[in-house]
PDB file of C-alpha atoms in Angstrom:
ATOM      1  CA  UNK A  12      72.241 -24.083  15.269  1.00 93.00           C
ATOM      2  CA  UNK A  13      69.565 -22.011  16.930  1.00 96.00           C
ATOM      3  CA  UNK A  14      69.670 -18.978  19.181  1.00 97.00           C
ATOM      4  CA  UNK A  15      66.226 -18.084  20.415  1.00 96.00           C
ATOM      5  CA  UNK A  16      65.933 -14.704  22.108  1.00 95.00           C
ATOM      6  CA  UNK A  17      63.002 -13.810  24.306  1.00 95.00           C
ATOM      7  CA  UNK A  18      61.930 -11.433  27.034  1.00 96.00           C
ATOM      8  CA  UNK A  19      61.683  -8.174  25.153  1.00 95.00           C
ATOM      9  CA  UNK A  20      58.797  -5.804  25.640  1.00 97.00           C
ATOM     10  CA  UNK A  21      57.656  -2.344  26.610  1.00 98.00           C
ATOM     11  CA  UNK A  22      59.053  -0.819  29.779  1.00 98.00           C
ATOM     12  CA  UNK A  23      58.953   2.649  31.265  1.00 98.00           C
ATOM     13  CA  UNK A  24      62.109   4.741  31.644  1.00 98.00           C
ATOM     14  CA  UNK A  25      63.927   3.738  34.782  1.00 98.00           C
ATOM     15  CA  UNK A  26      62.491   0.253  34.659  1.00 98.00           C
ATOM     16  CA  UNK A  27      64.120  -3.145  34.293  1.00 98.00           C
ATOM     17  CA  UNK A  28      63.884  -6.013  31.882  1.00 98.00           C
ATOM     18  CA  UNK A  29      65.713  -9.290  31.389  1.00 98.00           C
ATOM     19  CA  UNK A  30      66.157 -10.801  27.970  1.00 98.00           C
ATOM     20  CA  UNK A  31      67.245 -14.387  27.459  1.00 98.00           C
ATOM     21  CA  UNK A  32      68.766 -16.361  24.633  1.00 98.00           C
ATOM     22  CA  UNK A  33      68.476 -20.142  24.535  1.00 98.00           C
ATOM     23  CA  UNK A  34      71.063 -21.922  22.401  1.00 97.00           C
ATOM     24  CA  UNK A  35      70.982 -25.298  20.715  1.00 97.00           C
ATOM     25  CA  UNK A  36      72.839 -27.155  18.009  1.00 96.00           C
ATOM     26  CA  UNK A  37      76.375 -26.402  19.183  1.00 95.00           C
ATOM     27  CA  UNK A  38      78.529 -26.874  22.275  1.00 96.00           C
ATOM     28  CA  UNK A  39      77.407 -23.801  24.175  1.00 96.00           C
ATOM     29  CA  UNK A  40      80.061 -24.004  26.875  1.00 96.00           C
ATOM     30  CA  UNK A  41      82.814 -23.578  24.277  1.00 95.00           C
ATOM     31  CA  UNK A  42      81.518 -20.280  22.946  1.00 96.00           C
ATOM     32  CA  UNK A  43      81.830 -16.674  23.988  1.00 97.00           C
ATOM     33  CA  UNK A  44      78.365 -15.122  23.941  1.00 98.00           C
ATOM     34  CA  UNK A  45      77.429 -11.568  23.166  1.00 98.00           C
ATOM     35  CA  UNK A  46      74.497  -9.205  22.965  1.00 98.00           C
ATOM     36  CA  UNK A  47      74.156  -6.560  20.291  1.00 98.00           C
ATOM     37  CA  UNK A  48      71.414  -4.109  19.520  1.00 98.00           C
ATOM     38  CA  UNK A  49      70.212  -2.047  16.615  1.00 97.00           C
ATOM     39  CA  UNK A  50      68.052   1.023  16.921  1.00 96.00           C
ATOM     40  CA  UNK A  51      66.018   2.358  13.991  1.00 91.00           C
ATOM     41  CA  UNK A  52      68.275   4.088  11.499  1.00 93.00           C
ATOM     42  CA  UNK A  53      71.444   3.125  13.330  1.00 95.00           C
ATOM     43  CA  UNK A  54      74.180   0.558  12.951  1.00 96.00           C
ATOM     44  CA  UNK A  55      74.229  -2.596  14.991  1.00 96.00           C
ATOM     45  CA  UNK A  56      76.235  -1.971  18.131  1.00 97.00           C
ATOM     46  CA  UNK A  57      77.902  -4.060  20.780  1.00 98.00           C
ATOM     47  CA  UNK A  58      76.216  -4.249  24.175  1.00 98.00           C
ATOM     48  CA  UNK A  59      77.923  -6.946  26.246  1.00 98.00           C
ATOM     49  CA  UNK A  60      79.901 -10.176  26.038  1.00 98.00           C
ATOM     50  CA  UNK A  61      80.726 -13.009  28.417  1.00 97.00           C
ATOM     51  CA  UNK A  62      83.400 -15.689  28.145  1.00 95.00           C
ATOM     52  CA  UNK A  63      82.511 -19.380  28.276  1.00 93.00           C
ATOM     53  CA  UNK A  64      82.605 -19.780  32.045  1.00 89.00           C
ATOM     54  CA  UNK A  65      81.232 -16.372  32.897  1.00 86.00           C
ATOM     55  CA  UNK A  66      84.368 -15.144  34.624  1.00 89.00           C
ATOM     56  CA  UNK A  67      85.070 -12.373  32.165  1.00 94.00           C
ATOM     57  CA  UNK A  68      82.586  -9.844  30.889  1.00 96.00           C
ATOM     58  CA  UNK A  69      82.789  -6.753  28.732  1.00 97.00           C
ATOM     59  CA  UNK A  70      80.308  -3.910  28.279  1.00 98.00           C
ATOM     60  CA  UNK A  71      79.727  -0.975  26.029  1.00 98.00           C
ATOM     61  CA  UNK A  72      80.310   2.297  27.849  1.00 97.00           C
ATOM     62  CA  UNK A  73      76.681   3.272  27.279  1.00 97.00           C
ATOM     63  CA  UNK A  74      75.366   0.374  29.366  1.00 98.00           C
ATOM     64  CA  UNK A  75      78.139  -0.119  31.911  1.00 98.00           C
ATOM     65  CA  UNK A  76      76.763  -0.113  35.430  1.00 97.00           C
ATOM     66  CA  UNK A  77      73.183  -0.632  34.229  1.00 98.00           C
ATOM     67  CA  UNK A  78      73.293  -3.908  32.297  1.00 98.00           C
ATOM     68  CA  UNK A  79      74.601  -7.287  33.413  1.00 98.00           C
ATOM     69  CA  UNK A  80      75.347 -10.216  31.139  1.00 98.00           C
ATOM     70  CA  UNK A  81      75.384 -13.724  32.569  1.00 97.00           C
ATOM     71  CA  UNK A  82      75.078 -17.288  31.405  1.00 97.00           C
ATOM     72  CA  UNK A  83      73.872 -20.633  32.657  1.00 97.00           C
ATOM     73  CA  UNK A  84      75.829 -23.329  30.854  1.00 97.00           C
ATOM     74  CA  UNK A  85      73.612 -26.049  32.298  1.00 97.00           C
ATOM     75  CA  UNK A  86      70.653 -24.452  30.524  1.00 97.00           C
ATOM     76  CA  UNK A  87      72.550 -23.306  27.412  1.00 97.00           C
ATOM     77  CA  UNK A  88      71.209 -19.833  28.021  1.00 98.00           C
ATOM     78  CA  UNK A  89      72.678 -16.354  28.150  1.00 98.00           C
ATOM     79  CA  UNK A  90      70.910 -13.454  29.841  1.00 98.00           C
ATOM     80  CA  UNK A  91      71.012  -9.703  29.737  1.00 98.00           C
ATOM     81  CA  UNK A  92      69.632  -7.971  32.805  1.00 98.00           C
ATOM     82  CA  UNK A  93      68.846  -4.364  31.975  1.00 98.00           C
ATOM     83  CA  UNK A  94      68.240  -1.855  34.759  1.00 98.00           C
ATOM     84  CA  UNK A  95      67.680   1.892  34.767  1.00 98.00           C
ATOM     85  CA  UNK A  96      66.491   1.685  31.204  1.00 98.00           C
ATOM     86  CA  UNK A  97      66.493   4.808  29.094  1.00 97.00           C
ATOM     87  CA  UNK A  98      64.615   5.652  25.897  1.00 97.00           C
ATOM     88  CA  UNK A  99      67.974   5.449  24.124  1.00 96.00           C
ATOM     89  CA  UNK A 100      68.059   1.726  24.930  1.00 98.00           C
ATOM     90  CA  UNK A 101      65.116   1.153  22.616  1.00 98.00           C
ATOM     91  CA  UNK A 102      66.276  -1.282  19.940  1.00 98.00           C
ATOM     92  CA  UNK A 103      66.046  -4.808  18.702  1.00 98.00           C
ATOM     93  CA  UNK A 104      68.446  -6.933  20.672  1.00 98.00           C
ATOM     94  CA  UNK A 105      70.340  -9.896  19.273  1.00 97.00           C
ATOM     95  CA  UNK A 106      72.391 -12.585  20.921  1.00 97.00           C
ATOM     96  CA  UNK A 107      75.373 -14.079  19.150  1.00 98.00           C
ATOM     97  CA  UNK A 108      77.889 -16.889  19.630  1.00 97.00           C
ATOM     98  CA  UNK A 109      81.623 -16.635  18.998  1.00 96.00           C
ATOM     99  CA  UNK A 110      83.729 -19.788  18.587  1.00 94.00           C
ATOM    100  CA  UNK A 111      87.340 -20.096  19.683  1.00 90.00           C
ATOM    101  CA  UNK A 112      90.012 -19.021  19.103  1.00 90.00           C
ATOM    102  CA  UNK A 113      89.074 -15.502  20.094  1.00 86.00           C
ATOM    103  CA  UNK A 114      91.365 -13.093  18.348  1.00 82.00           C
ATOM    104  CA  UNK A 115      89.399  -9.987  19.310  1.00 87.00           C
ATOM    105  CA  UNK A 116      87.685  -8.597  22.376  1.00 89.00           C
ATOM    106  CA  UNK A 117      84.238  -9.770  21.407  1.00 92.00           C
ATOM    107  CA  UNK A 118      82.964  -6.301  20.597  1.00 94.00           C
ATOM    108  CA  UNK A 119      82.752  -6.585  16.840  1.00 94.00           C
ATOM    109  CA  UNK A 120      79.839  -8.210  15.010  1.00 94.00           C
ATOM    110  CA  UNK A 121      82.250  -9.831  12.566  1.00 93.00           C
ATOM    111  CA  UNK A 122      83.776 -11.857  15.393  1.00 94.00           C
ATOM    112  CA  UNK A 123      80.594 -13.842  15.889  1.00 96.00           C
ATOM    113  CA  UNK A 124      79.680 -17.016  14.062  1.00 95.00           C
ATOM    114  CA  UNK A 125      76.005 -17.475  14.912  1.00 96.00           C
ATOM    115  CA  UNK A 126      73.221 -14.961  15.381  1.00 97.00           C
ATOM    116  CA  UNK A 127      69.821 -15.330  16.934  1.00 95.00           C
ATOM    117  CA  UNK A 128      66.475 -13.801  16.169  1.00 92.00           C
ATOM    118  CA  UNK A 129      65.865 -10.371  17.575  1.00 93.00           C
ATOM    119  CA  UNK A 130      63.800  -9.388  20.543  1.00 96.00           C
ATOM    120  CA  UNK A 131      62.405  -5.878  20.666  1.00 97.00           C
ATOM    121  CA  UNK A 132      62.934  -3.692  23.701  1.00 98.00           C
ATOM    122  CA  UNK A 133      60.981  -0.453  23.829  1.00 98.00           C
ATOM    123  CA  UNK A 134      61.592   2.062  26.583  1.00 98.00           C
ATOM    124  CA  UNK A 135      58.844   4.630  26.658  1.00 96.00           C
ATOM    125  CA  UNK A 136      56.382   6.259  29.002  1.00 95.00           C
TER     126      UNK A 136
END
């Protein structure tokens, strides 16, 4: 199983960035996918989740209206489009995969079975 995140970088406040996570080694279409982030000195926190066919999404209040999670099952890839970025969004971002059955809402790290490498997003002028 591999989850390879990419697309992080340095962006100015108010800017946009899209991070991607390419999955392999499991049946991607069967899994709920999520994004989490961890800022220096803070706990890992939920950002967004999407169900297997992309019809249902969930967001942390802090990113609602600015971030959009999506997936392309043909490419085994999940995306996180981040707009109106703020310095508080600076963190390492992780993607994760959650196998069925889904007993929770996909907001807790413990719900996820596989984790990818991080990609660093820095929002600074």
